[in-house]
Short mmCIF file of C-alpha atoms in Angstrom, two decimals:
data_model
loop_
_atom_site.label_atom_id
_atom_site.label_comp_id
_atom_site.label_asym_id
_atom_site.label_seq_id
_atom_site.Cartn_x
_atom_site.Cartn_y
_atom_site.Cartn_z
CA MET A 23 -7.35 3.63 -23.47
CA ALA A 24 -10.17 1.19 -22.82
CA GLU A 25 -12.61 0.29 -25.56
CA ILE A 26 -16.15 -0.55 -24.66
CA LEU A 27 -16.93 -3.85 -26.38
CA SER A 28 -19.36 -6.72 -26.15
CA LEU A 29 -18.12 -9.53 -23.93
CA ARG A 30 -17.69 -11.74 -26.99
CA GLU A 31 -15.56 -9.12 -28.78
CA ALA A 32 -13.56 -8.34 -25.65
CA VAL A 33 -12.59 -11.98 -25.03
CA ALA A 34 -11.90 -12.60 -28.72
CA SER A 35 -9.55 -9.63 -28.92
CA LEU A 36 -7.72 -10.03 -25.59
CA VAL A 37 -7.55 -13.72 -24.58
CA ARG A 38 -5.39 -15.93 -26.79
CA PRO A 39 -4.48 -19.61 -26.70
CA GLY A 40 -1.43 -20.23 -24.51
CA ASP A 41 -1.85 -16.99 -22.55
CA THR A 42 -1.16 -16.57 -18.88
CA VAL A 43 -4.52 -15.37 -17.55
CA ALA A 44 -5.30 -14.05 -14.08
CA MET A 45 -8.96 -13.89 -13.11
CA GLU A 46 -9.11 -12.17 -9.73
CA GLY A 47 -11.73 -11.21 -7.17
CA PHE A 48 -11.75 -12.55 -3.62
CA THR A 49 -15.17 -14.15 -2.84
CA HIS A 50 -16.66 -10.95 -4.28
CA LEU A 51 -16.55 -9.72 -7.92
CA ILE A 52 -15.35 -13.04 -9.39
CA PRO A 53 -15.53 -12.69 -13.20
CA PHE A 54 -17.66 -15.77 -14.01
CA ALA A 55 -19.34 -14.31 -17.11
CA ALA A 56 -15.96 -13.64 -18.71
CA ALA A 57 -14.69 -17.13 -17.81
CA HIS A 58 -17.76 -18.64 -19.44
CA GLU A 59 -17.09 -16.66 -22.60
CA VAL A 60 -13.49 -17.95 -22.60
CA ILE A 61 -14.90 -21.51 -22.40
CA ARG A 62 -17.43 -20.86 -25.19
CA GLN A 63 -14.70 -19.51 -27.47
CA GLY A 64 -12.62 -22.62 -26.84
CA VAL A 65 -9.50 -20.71 -25.83
CA THR A 66 -7.08 -23.33 -24.53
CA ASP A 67 -3.58 -24.08 -23.23
CA LEU A 68 -3.97 -21.32 -20.66
CA THR A 69 -1.79 -20.85 -17.62
CA LEU A 70 -4.38 -19.79 -15.05
CA VAL A 71 -3.27 -17.59 -12.17
CA ARG A 72 -5.44 -16.88 -9.14
CA MET A 73 -4.89 -16.56 -5.40
CA THR A 74 -8.03 -18.55 -4.57
CA PRO A 75 -9.13 -20.79 -7.45
CA ASP A 76 -12.68 -21.83 -6.72
CA VAL A 77 -15.66 -22.83 -8.89
CA ILE A 78 -14.61 -20.49 -11.72
CA TYR A 79 -11.33 -22.36 -12.27
CA ASP A 80 -12.97 -25.75 -11.61
CA GLN A 81 -15.10 -25.02 -14.68
CA LEU A 82 -12.18 -23.85 -16.84
CA ILE A 83 -10.02 -26.81 -15.77
CA GLY A 84 -12.85 -29.32 -16.28
CA MET A 85 -13.43 -28.01 -19.78
CA GLY A 86 -9.76 -28.48 -20.64
CA ALA A 87 -8.89 -24.79 -21.01
CA ALA A 88 -5.86 -24.91 -18.71
CA ARG A 89 -2.45 -26.56 -18.93
CA LYS A 90 -1.11 -25.01 -15.73
CA LEU A 91 -2.41 -23.49 -12.50
CA VAL A 92 -0.57 -20.89 -10.42
CA PHE A 93 -2.32 -20.49 -7.08
CA SER A 94 -2.21 -20.28 -3.29
CA TRP A 95 -5.36 -22.17 -2.26
CA GLY A 96 -7.98 -24.20 -4.10
CA GLY A 97 -11.46 -25.21 -3.05
CA ASN A 98 -15.18 -24.68 -3.15
CA PRO A 99 -15.43 -22.12 -0.34
CA GLY A 100 -17.44 -23.39 2.60
CA VAL A 101 -18.30 -26.61 0.73
CA GLY A 102 -15.23 -28.74 0.05
CA SER A 103 -12.98 -29.94 -2.72
CA LEU A 104 -13.01 -28.80 -6.32
CA HIS A 105 -13.71 -32.12 -8.04
CA ARG A 106 -12.70 -31.09 -11.56
CA PHE A 107 -9.43 -29.61 -10.28
CA ARG A 108 -8.87 -32.79 -8.30
CA ASP A 109 -9.65 -35.04 -11.25
CA ALA A 110 -7.17 -33.12 -13.41
CA VAL A 111 -4.40 -33.41 -10.80
CA GLU A 112 -5.09 -37.03 -9.80
CA ASN A 113 -6.10 -38.54 -13.14
CA GLY A 114 -5.06 -36.04 -15.79
CA TRP A 115 -8.69 -35.61 -16.91
CA PRO A 116 -9.48 -34.03 -19.29
CA ARG A 117 -5.77 -33.20 -19.48
CA PRO A 118 -2.84 -33.07 -17.08
CA LEU A 119 -2.51 -29.90 -15.02
CA GLU A 120 0.87 -28.51 -14.04
CA LEU A 121 0.90 -26.77 -10.64
CA ASP A 122 2.82 -23.85 -9.19
CA GLU A 123 1.68 -23.51 -5.59
CA HIS A 124 2.38 -20.55 -3.33
CA SER A 125 1.32 -19.04 -0.02
CA HIS A 126 -1.26 -16.23 -0.10
CA ALA A 127 1.30 -13.68 1.01
CA GLY A 128 3.63 -14.98 -1.67
CA MET A 129 1.03 -14.62 -4.43
CA ALA A 130 0.04 -11.14 -3.25
CA ASN A 131 3.70 -10.14 -3.29
CA ARG A 132 4.13 -11.64 -6.78
CA TYR A 133 1.34 -9.42 -8.09
CA VAL A 134 2.76 -6.36 -6.31
CA ALA A 135 6.18 -7.02 -7.88
CA GLY A 136 4.52 -7.47 -11.27
CA ALA A 137 2.55 -4.24 -10.90
CA SER A 138 5.75 -2.45 -9.77
CA ARG A 139 7.60 -3.90 -12.80
CA LEU A 140 10.20 -5.34 -10.47
CA PRO A 141 11.59 -8.85 -11.12
CA PHE A 142 10.85 -10.17 -7.63
CA ALA A 143 9.40 -9.33 -4.22
CA VAL A 144 10.86 -9.94 -0.78
CA LEU A 145 8.95 -11.39 2.17
CA ARG A 146 9.53 -13.39 5.30
CA GLY A 147 7.60 -16.43 4.14
CA TYR A 148 7.67 -20.09 3.07
CA ARG A 149 9.71 -20.98 6.16
CA GLY A 150 9.33 -24.55 7.30
CA SER A 151 7.30 -25.44 4.22
CA ASP A 152 8.12 -27.66 1.24
CA LEU A 153 6.60 -25.24 -1.26
CA ALA A 154 9.96 -23.65 -2.04
CA THR A 155 11.42 -27.01 -3.11
CA ARG A 156 8.59 -27.55 -5.61
CA SER A 157 8.34 -24.14 -7.30
CA PRO A 158 10.72 -22.42 -9.72
CA THR A 159 9.18 -19.07 -8.72
CA ILE A 160 10.26 -19.21 -5.06
CA SER A 161 13.88 -18.38 -4.35
CA THR A 162 15.80 -16.48 -1.71
CA VAL A 163 17.87 -13.35 -1.34
CA ARG A 164 20.20 -12.50 1.51
CA CYS A 165 19.72 -9.13 3.19
CA PRO A 166 22.95 -7.22 2.48
CA PHE A 167 22.68 -5.45 5.84
CA THR A 168 21.64 -8.15 8.33
CA GLY A 169 22.56 -11.33 6.45
CA GLU A 170 19.05 -12.69 6.98
CA GLU A 171 17.82 -15.00 4.24
CA LEU A 172 14.41 -13.99 2.94
CA ALA A 173 12.01 -15.43 0.40
CA ALA A 174 12.19 -13.80 -3.05
CA VAL A 175 9.16 -14.64 -5.19
CA ALA A 176 9.21 -14.02 -8.93
CA ALA A 177 6.96 -11.26 -10.24
CA VAL A 178 3.83 -12.44 -12.00
CA ASN A 179 2.97 -10.48 -15.14
CA PRO A 180 -0.11 -12.05 -16.76
CA ASP A 181 -0.73 -11.65 -20.48
CA VAL A 182 -4.31 -10.85 -19.52
CA THR A 183 -5.99 -9.99 -16.25
CA VAL A 184 -9.77 -10.38 -16.15
CA ILE A 185 -11.83 -8.79 -13.39
CA HIS A 186 -15.44 -7.83 -12.68
CA ALA A 187 -16.33 -4.38 -11.28
CA GLN A 188 -19.43 -2.42 -10.38
CA ARG A 189 -19.11 0.33 -12.94
CA ALA A 190 -17.24 2.02 -15.72
CA ASP A 191 -17.81 5.41 -17.28
CA ARG A 192 -18.05 5.94 -21.05
CA ASP A 193 -14.30 6.64 -21.26
CA GLY A 194 -13.56 3.23 -19.74
CA ASN A 195 -12.52 4.36 -16.25
CA VAL A 196 -13.44 1.50 -13.93
CA GLN A 197 -14.63 1.70 -10.32
CA LEU A 198 -14.93 -1.15 -7.84
CA TRP A 199 -15.62 -1.14 -4.13
CA GLY A 200 -16.54 -3.31 -1.21
CA LEU A 201 -14.40 -6.37 -0.58
CA VAL A 202 -11.55 -5.61 -2.95
CA GLY A 203 -8.91 -8.30 -3.28
CA ILE A 204 -5.77 -8.10 -5.39
CA GLN A 205 -7.52 -6.77 -8.52
CA LYS A 206 -5.65 -3.47 -8.71
CA GLU A 207 -2.27 -5.17 -8.53
CA ALA A 208 -3.32 -7.96 -10.93
CA ALA A 209 -4.55 -5.37 -13.44
CA LEU A 210 -1.44 -3.19 -13.22
CA ALA A 211 0.81 -6.26 -13.57
CA ALA A 212 -0.85 -7.41 -16.79
CA GLU A 213 -0.10 -6.78 -20.43
CA ARG A 214 -3.84 -6.56 -21.25
CA VAL A 215 -6.81 -5.95 -18.95
CA LEU A 216 -10.42 -7.00 -19.52
CA VAL A 217 -13.07 -5.71 -17.14
CA THR A 218 -16.70 -6.75 -17.04
CA VAL A 219 -19.04 -4.33 -15.26
CA GLU A 220 -22.60 -4.31 -13.98
CA GLU A 221 -23.29 -1.05 -15.80
CA ILE A 222 -21.80 1.87 -17.66
CA VAL A 223 -22.60 5.26 -16.18
CA ASP A 224 -22.11 8.85 -17.31
CA ALA A 225 -19.93 9.74 -14.32
CA LEU A 226 -18.31 7.79 -11.48
CA ASP A 227 -19.39 9.24 -8.14
CA PRO A 228 -16.91 8.97 -5.25
CA ARG A 229 -17.31 5.94 -2.99
CA PRO A 230 -15.53 5.29 0.31
CA GLY A 231 -12.65 2.91 -0.18
CA ALA A 232 -13.24 2.52 -3.92
CA VAL A 233 -10.52 1.50 -6.35
CA VAL A 234 -10.50 3.38 -9.63
CA LEU A 235 -8.60 1.87 -12.54
CA PRO A 236 -8.01 4.69 -15.01
CA SER A 237 -8.96 4.06 -18.60
CA TRP A 238 -5.31 4.00 -19.69
CA SER A 239 -4.70 0.93 -17.53
CA VAL A 240 -7.63 -1.01 -19.06
CA HIS A 241 -7.98 -2.40 -22.57
CA ALA A 242 -11.59 -3.51 -22.82
CA VAL A 243 -14.73 -2.97 -20.78
CA ALA A 244 -17.77 -5.17 -21.38
CA VAL A 245 -21.17 -4.90 -19.75
CA ALA A 246 -22.12 -8.16 -18.04
CA PRO A 247 -24.99 -7.70 -15.58
CA ASN A 248 -24.80 -10.23 -12.73
CA GLY A 249 -21.47 -11.18 -14.31
CA ALA A 250 -20.01 -12.34 -11.00
CA HIS A 251 -22.73 -14.97 -10.35
CA PRO A 252 -22.62 -17.18 -8.27
CA SER A 253 -20.29 -14.78 -6.46
CA TYR A 254 -21.67 -11.28 -5.95
CA THR A 255 -21.28 -7.60 -6.68
CA ALA A 256 -21.75 -5.35 -3.63
CA GLY A 257 -24.53 -2.86 -4.25
CA TYR A 258 -25.95 -4.95 -7.14
CA THR A 259 -26.28 -8.66 -6.42
CA VAL A 260 -26.01 -11.08 -3.50
CA ARG A 261 -23.96 -14.26 -3.26
CA ASP A 262 -25.77 -17.40 -4.43
CA ASN A 263 -24.75 -19.68 -1.58
CA ASP A 264 -27.09 -22.44 -2.79
CA PHE A 265 -25.18 -22.61 -6.07
CA TYR A 266 -21.89 -23.31 -4.31
CA GLN A 267 -23.62 -26.18 -2.45
CA ALA A 268 -25.19 -27.44 -5.68
CA TRP A 269 -21.82 -27.36 -7.46
CA ASP A 270 -20.49 -30.21 -5.31
CA PRO A 271 -22.75 -32.97 -6.75
CA ILE A 272 -22.69 -31.43 -10.24
CA SER A 273 -18.89 -31.46 -10.36
CA ARG A 274 -18.26 -34.86 -8.77
CA ASP A 275 -19.15 -36.74 -11.91
CA ARG A 276 -17.56 -36.04 -15.33
CA ASP A 277 -20.75 -36.57 -17.34
CA THR A 278 -22.96 -34.56 -14.99
CA PHE A 279 -20.41 -31.77 -15.13
CA LEU A 280 -20.23 -31.80 -18.93
CA ALA A 281 -24.03 -31.87 -19.25
CA TRP A 282 -24.31 -28.91 -16.87
CA MET A 283 -21.66 -26.91 -18.75
CA ARG A 284 -23.34 -27.68 -22.06
CA ALA A 285 -26.73 -26.52 -20.83
CA HIS A 286 -25.66 -23.50 -18.77
CA VAL A 287 -22.53 -22.22 -20.49
CA LEU A 288 -21.94 -23.56 -24.01
CA GLU A 289 -25.51 -23.21 -25.18
CA ALA A 290 -26.30 -20.11 -23.14
CA ALA A 291 -24.80 -17.00 -24.66
CA MET B 21 -9.15 2.70 27.63
CA THR B 22 -7.80 6.20 27.28
CA LYS B 23 -4.39 6.91 25.81
CA VAL B 24 -4.64 10.65 26.33
CA LEU B 25 -1.40 12.19 27.55
CA ALA B 26 0.06 15.64 28.12
CA ILE B 27 2.85 16.92 25.87
CA GLU B 28 5.39 16.59 28.67
CA ASP B 29 4.35 12.94 29.29
CA VAL B 30 5.26 12.08 25.69
CA VAL B 31 8.61 13.83 25.73
CA GLY B 32 9.37 12.60 29.26
CA GLY B 33 9.19 9.04 27.93
CA LEU B 34 11.88 9.60 25.31
CA GLU B 35 15.58 9.00 25.82
CA SER B 36 18.73 10.51 24.38
CA GLY B 37 20.15 8.54 21.48
CA MET B 38 16.75 7.36 20.27
CA THR B 39 15.71 7.21 16.63
CA VAL B 40 12.66 9.42 16.20
CA GLY B 41 10.49 9.48 13.08
CA ILE B 42 8.47 12.62 12.46
CA GLY B 43 5.41 12.56 10.17
CA GLY B 44 4.10 15.24 7.82
CA TRP B 45 5.96 16.53 4.81
CA GLY B 46 8.26 19.59 4.51
CA SER B 47 6.42 22.45 6.20
CA ARG B 48 3.09 20.59 6.34
CA ARG B 49 1.22 18.95 9.24
CA LYS B 50 4.28 18.58 11.46
CA PRO B 51 3.88 17.70 15.17
CA MET B 52 5.55 21.00 16.11
CA ALA B 53 4.15 21.16 19.66
CA LEU B 54 5.94 17.86 20.40
CA VAL B 55 9.06 19.08 18.58
CA ARG B 56 9.07 22.29 20.64
CA ALA B 57 8.77 20.19 23.79
CA ILE B 58 11.82 18.14 22.74
CA CYS B 59 13.68 21.42 22.20
CA ARG B 60 12.89 22.35 25.84
CA SER B 61 14.01 18.94 27.14
CA SER B 62 17.44 17.62 28.03
CA LEU B 63 17.30 15.05 25.19
CA ARG B 64 20.22 14.89 22.77
CA ASP B 65 21.93 12.72 20.15
CA LEU B 66 18.67 11.90 18.39
CA THR B 67 18.56 10.29 14.98
CA VAL B 68 15.70 12.00 13.15
CA ILE B 69 13.87 10.33 10.24
CA SER B 70 11.69 12.82 8.40
CA PHE B 71 10.44 14.25 5.13
CA GLY B 72 12.12 17.19 6.74
CA GLY B 73 10.81 20.66 7.48
CA PRO B 74 11.11 23.02 10.43
CA ASP B 75 10.84 19.99 12.74
CA VAL B 76 14.35 19.02 11.70
CA GLY B 77 15.47 22.66 11.69
CA LEU B 78 14.33 23.45 15.23
CA LEU B 79 15.82 20.23 16.63
CA CYS B 80 19.14 21.17 14.98
CA ALA B 81 18.88 24.70 16.37
CA PHE B 82 18.57 23.30 19.90
CA GLY B 83 21.41 20.80 19.49
CA LYS B 84 19.19 17.72 19.79
CA VAL B 85 20.34 15.93 16.66
CA ARG B 86 23.19 13.55 15.96
CA ARG B 87 22.01 12.35 12.55
CA VAL B 88 19.27 13.27 10.08
CA ILE B 89 17.92 10.67 7.64
CA ALA B 90 15.85 12.48 5.01
CA PRO B 91 15.14 12.87 1.31
CA PHE B 92 14.93 16.68 1.75
CA VAL B 93 14.66 19.31 4.47
CA THR B 94 12.61 22.25 3.24
CA LEU B 95 10.08 24.89 4.21
CA ASP B 96 8.27 24.47 0.85
CA SER B 97 7.75 28.18 0.14
CA ILE B 98 11.36 28.70 1.32
CA PRO B 99 13.45 26.06 -0.44
CA LEU B 100 16.21 25.44 2.11
CA GLU B 101 15.46 24.92 5.80
CA PRO B 102 17.76 27.53 7.37
CA TRP B 103 18.76 25.76 10.61
CA PHE B 104 19.38 22.47 8.84
CA ARG B 105 21.60 24.38 6.43
CA ILE B 106 23.52 26.01 9.27
CA ALA B 107 23.95 22.67 11.08
CA ARG B 108 25.26 21.05 7.91
CA GLN B 109 27.56 23.93 7.01
CA ARG B 110 29.04 23.91 10.51
CA GLY B 111 29.42 20.15 10.43
CA LEU B 112 27.27 19.76 13.56
CA ILE B 113 25.23 16.80 12.34
CA GLU B 114 25.57 13.68 10.27
CA PHE B 115 23.25 13.24 7.30
CA THR B 116 21.96 10.20 5.44
CA GLU B 117 20.32 11.30 2.21
CA TYR B 118 17.91 9.16 0.21
CA ASP B 119 15.67 10.05 -2.66
CA GLU B 120 11.96 10.07 -1.88
CA GLY B 121 11.26 6.71 -3.50
CA MET B 122 14.03 5.00 -1.54
CA PHE B 123 12.86 6.70 1.64
CA MET B 124 9.33 5.37 1.11
CA PHE B 125 10.63 1.82 0.62
CA GLY B 126 12.69 2.21 3.79
CA LEU B 127 9.53 3.11 5.72
CA LEU B 128 7.62 0.28 4.04
CA ALA B 129 10.34 -2.23 4.95
CA ALA B 130 10.23 -1.10 8.58
CA ALA B 131 6.41 -1.21 8.58
CA HIS B 132 6.55 -4.79 7.26
CA ARG B 133 9.31 -5.71 9.74
CA LEU B 134 11.60 -6.62 6.85
CA PRO B 135 15.29 -5.69 7.00
CA PHE B 136 15.23 -4.15 3.50
CA LEU B 137 13.23 -3.80 0.30
CA PRO B 138 14.48 -3.69 -3.30
CA THR B 139 13.78 -0.79 -5.65
CA ARG B 140 15.08 0.76 -8.85
CA ALA B 141 14.90 4.23 -7.25
CA GLY B 142 18.41 5.58 -6.76
CA LEU B 143 20.10 3.53 -9.48
CA GLY B 144 22.33 5.61 -11.73
CA SER B 145 22.31 8.53 -9.29
CA ASP B 146 24.98 9.86 -6.92
CA VAL B 147 22.82 8.90 -3.97
CA MET B 148 24.63 5.55 -4.05
CA THR B 149 28.04 7.25 -4.04
CA ILE B 150 27.36 9.63 -1.16
CA ASN B 151 25.83 6.77 0.88
CA PRO B 152 28.62 4.19 0.93
CA ASP B 153 26.55 2.15 3.40
CA LEU B 154 23.91 1.47 0.77
CA ARG B 155 23.97 -1.93 -0.90
CA THR B 156 22.46 -3.61 -3.89
CA VAL B 157 20.80 -7.01 -4.29
CA ARG B 158 20.67 -9.13 -7.40
CA SER B 159 17.49 -10.80 -8.59
CA PRO B 160 17.80 -14.58 -8.04
CA TYR B 161 15.91 -15.18 -11.31
CA SER B 162 17.16 -15.34 -14.88
CA ASP B 163 16.93 -11.54 -15.36
CA GLY B 164 19.77 -11.14 -12.80
CA GLU B 165 18.86 -7.47 -12.40
CA GLU B 166 20.71 -5.49 -9.75
CA LEU B 167 18.49 -3.34 -7.53
CA VAL B 168 19.05 -0.91 -4.69
CA ALA B 169 18.52 -2.50 -1.26
CA VAL B 170 17.01 0.16 0.98
CA PRO B 171 17.54 -0.67 4.65
CA ALA B 172 14.47 -0.53 6.88
CA LEU B 173 13.93 2.87 8.49
CA THR B 174 13.13 1.30 11.83
CA MET B 175 12.43 3.84 14.57
CA ASP B 176 12.00 3.79 18.33
CA VAL B 177 9.30 6.43 18.27
CA ALA B 178 7.09 8.09 15.67
CA LEU B 179 5.58 11.52 16.29
CA LEU B 180 2.57 12.50 14.14
CA HIS B 181 0.12 15.39 14.00
CA LEU B 182 -3.39 14.78 12.69
CA ASN B 183 -6.52 16.87 12.54
CA ARG B 184 -8.69 14.66 14.77
CA ALA B 185 -8.13 11.76 17.14
CA ASP B 186 -10.11 9.89 19.74
CA GLN B 187 -8.89 8.94 23.19
CA ARG B 188 -8.21 5.38 22.07
CA GLY B 189 -5.67 6.59 19.48
CA ASN B 190 -7.58 6.37 16.21
CA ALA B 191 -6.68 9.42 14.15
CA GLN B 192 -7.98 11.19 11.06
CA TYR B 193 -6.50 13.62 8.55
CA LEU B 194 -8.83 16.09 6.89
CA GLY B 195 -6.39 17.80 4.55
CA PRO B 196 -5.49 16.96 0.96
CA ASP B 197 -2.77 14.41 1.70
CA PRO B 198 -2.11 11.62 4.22
CA TYR B 199 1.64 11.97 3.53
CA LEU B 200 3.25 8.74 4.82
CA ASP B 201 2.05 9.04 8.40
CA ASP B 202 0.50 5.56 8.42
CA LEU B 203 3.85 4.01 7.51
CA TYR B 204 5.60 5.93 10.31
CA ALA B 205 3.01 4.60 12.77
CA LYS B 206 3.70 1.03 11.63
CA ALA B 207 7.48 1.46 11.39
CA ALA B 208 7.87 2.61 15.00
CA THR B 209 8.00 0.68 18.25
CA ARG B 210 5.95 3.46 19.86
CA CYS B 211 3.78 6.02 18.11
CA TYR B 212 2.46 9.26 19.61
CA VAL B 213 -0.22 11.29 17.84
CA SER B 214 -0.90 14.94 18.55
CA CYS B 215 -4.14 16.34 17.18
CA GLU B 216 -5.95 19.62 16.69
CA ARG B 217 -8.98 18.26 18.49
CA LEU B 218 -9.93 15.15 20.46
CA VAL B 219 -13.35 13.88 19.38
CA THR B 220 -15.64 11.15 20.60
CA GLU B 221 -16.90 10.41 17.07
CA PHE B 222 -15.37 11.04 13.65
CA LYS B 223 -18.09 13.04 11.91
CA GLU B 224 -15.95 14.83 9.34
CA GLY B 225 -14.24 13.48 6.22
CA PRO B 226 -14.68 10.30 4.22
CA VAL B 227 -13.98 6.80 5.54
CA GLN B 228 -10.49 6.65 4.07
CA SER B 229 -9.44 9.74 6.05
CA LEU B 230 -9.32 7.49 9.14
CA LEU B 231 -5.63 6.97 8.55
CA ILE B 232 -4.22 5.81 11.87
CA SER B 233 -5.56 2.80 13.75
CA ARG B 234 -5.43 2.71 17.54
CA SER B 235 -3.57 -0.61 17.31
CA MET B 236 -0.52 1.39 16.15
CA VAL B 237 -0.77 4.19 18.72
CA THR B 238 0.78 4.45 22.17
CA GLY B 239 -0.48 7.88 23.20
CA VAL B 240 -2.59 10.83 22.05
CA VAL B 241 -2.20 14.53 22.91
CA GLU B 242 -4.59 17.35 22.09
CA THR B 243 -2.50 20.29 20.89
CA PRO B 244 -4.63 22.99 19.23
CA GLY B 245 -2.37 24.88 16.83
CA GLY B 246 0.14 22.11 17.40
CA ALA B 247 1.35 22.08 13.79
CA HIS B 248 2.03 25.86 13.76
CA PHE B 249 3.78 27.33 11.78
CA THR B 250 3.42 24.44 9.32
CA SER B 251 0.10 23.92 7.58
CA CYS B 252 -2.71 21.81 8.99
CA GLU B 253 -5.38 22.03 6.30
CA PRO B 254 -8.32 22.56 6.60
CA ASP B 255 -7.95 23.77 10.21
CA TYR B 256 -5.35 26.36 9.20
CA GLY B 257 -2.85 27.06 6.46
CA ARG B 258 0.88 27.61 6.84
CA ASP B 259 1.73 30.82 8.72
CA GLU B 260 3.90 32.25 5.94
CA ALA B 261 4.62 35.51 7.80
CA PHE B 262 5.84 33.58 10.85
CA GLN B 263 7.87 31.25 8.66
CA ARG B 264 9.61 34.26 7.07
CA ALA B 265 10.26 35.66 10.55
CA TYR B 266 11.80 32.30 11.51
CA LEU B 267 14.04 32.44 8.42
CA GLU B 268 15.11 36.02 9.16
CA ALA B 269 15.80 35.11 12.79
CA THR B 270 18.45 32.61 11.66
CA THR B 271 20.58 35.28 9.97
CA SER B 272 22.44 36.29 13.15
CA ALA B 273 23.04 35.03 16.67
CA ASP B 274 21.34 38.11 18.13
CA SER B 275 18.21 37.81 16.03
CA TRP B 276 17.94 34.09 16.86
CA ARG B 277 18.35 34.82 20.58
CA ASN B 278 15.53 37.36 20.38
CA PHE B 279 13.29 34.98 18.41
CA ALA B 280 13.95 32.07 20.76
CA GLN B 281 13.41 34.29 23.80
CA ARG B 282 10.12 35.58 22.46
CA TYR B 283 8.65 32.29 21.22
CA LEU B 284 10.58 29.30 22.50
CA SER B 285 11.54 30.09 26.09
CA GLY B 286 8.29 28.91 27.70
CA ASP B 287 5.91 26.00 27.33
CA GLU B 288 3.43 25.30 24.52
CA GLY B 289 0.82 27.60 26.07
CA ASP B 290 3.37 30.43 26.15
CA TYR B 291 4.23 29.73 22.51
CA GLN B 292 0.61 29.88 21.40
CA ARG B 293 0.04 33.10 23.35
CA ALA B 294 3.17 34.69 21.87
CA VAL B 295 2.08 33.75 18.35
CA ALA B 296 -1.39 35.20 18.98
CA GLY B 297 0.48 38.35 19.99
#
């Protein structure tokens, strides 16, 4: 059953050094506030998992929180490269970053297998690509009926999945809607689940196409208004497109980046 | 572009020997008007994939079936579908039995155009023994776990019944359960939807009740009462009295002849008039 905690308590109790952590949310509902709290608490040696690592992981990587990245795309959406991610891969700054790169379909299938508690998932993917030769989590199985060789990706079961949602009720049932990515699967695949929400309400009213994560699948809920900024929360906040543009010059230079993080994350609680 | 067809157009486009998937669940929201039309046709040797109810039973009664692939064949309030039982006891049909979980993965594999999907469902049960064609796959990772490989339930045609549809083939369920109709639509080469009512706009039900996308649909038929005697909530419930009469009719050759003469000797309009009495 989910406990309703402050963000500081929730991160302190659920995110541990060395954990495999998935922070999910596709363009929408990206859990920035929780990531910033992870940085403030100095949790390190993380294996970060995410289908689309963008500014949120650029910040974690630049602050040295990650030793490995499991992903299927990386970039500042609509802007360009992630300079901290790039610096870590090219120059090992502030520390080397191990990579496990997948296709989107492969990562989605890995979460589904993890949520299903199966060891692997089967898809017709990775054909004609070198990814399979570079990843220990891409293998093959042969169809016992047709003989066709298919990709078999290893399940991903994070120690912690962190997501942002619109609402929770007082019992810790979580509701999210709008552009919903792989959050349900990432949450059900994880050992522990931390959800930040815009607000806690007395009762969740039905919404078309909403995902409800029942309280028993969630470990901690923390209120974090505007907690997806600079991404957005449908019905609550809009995407801060200017910030994504501004991130490019901030992140190009190590010192500018560190000064920005100090002013806007480390010293802002 | 309209995809509206008549019942006989749909059935006229089918061929003997085809694999036909039928949506709904047990004695619930079955495309019975289309099933009755198949019973009237010269089709035979069909392989029927279904969470089986009286759809499977009637097709067996009219000698249309070579093989049934199903996790169950039931009338819900009457546990055993009587014509399926007779066909099995007389050895008239072949039967591939899966459990419901395996069956769902078979539909999912076909919907994803994969030849199989792995699952734990079925392990440790006799379903593996009575289906010698089933296989297992081993995880290529260090766990080395052995899982059931469910072959794709690929079908030539899917037949579905929904509450509402538009002429382009979008379709909506208004009852408590979508069943697995969307997977049937995706698993089939061609999908035909019968509906209680053709509409120009979907004004009832929440957004997620728009279950079937026109991109999956070949043709649409308006068949009011077309799920009878199975349920089609909220338009109507199961006709339990008629279902009992159907059961009783299967107890002798004479009683079945009378039942078939009264209800199943004419077209769909004749059927609906006979039911209305």
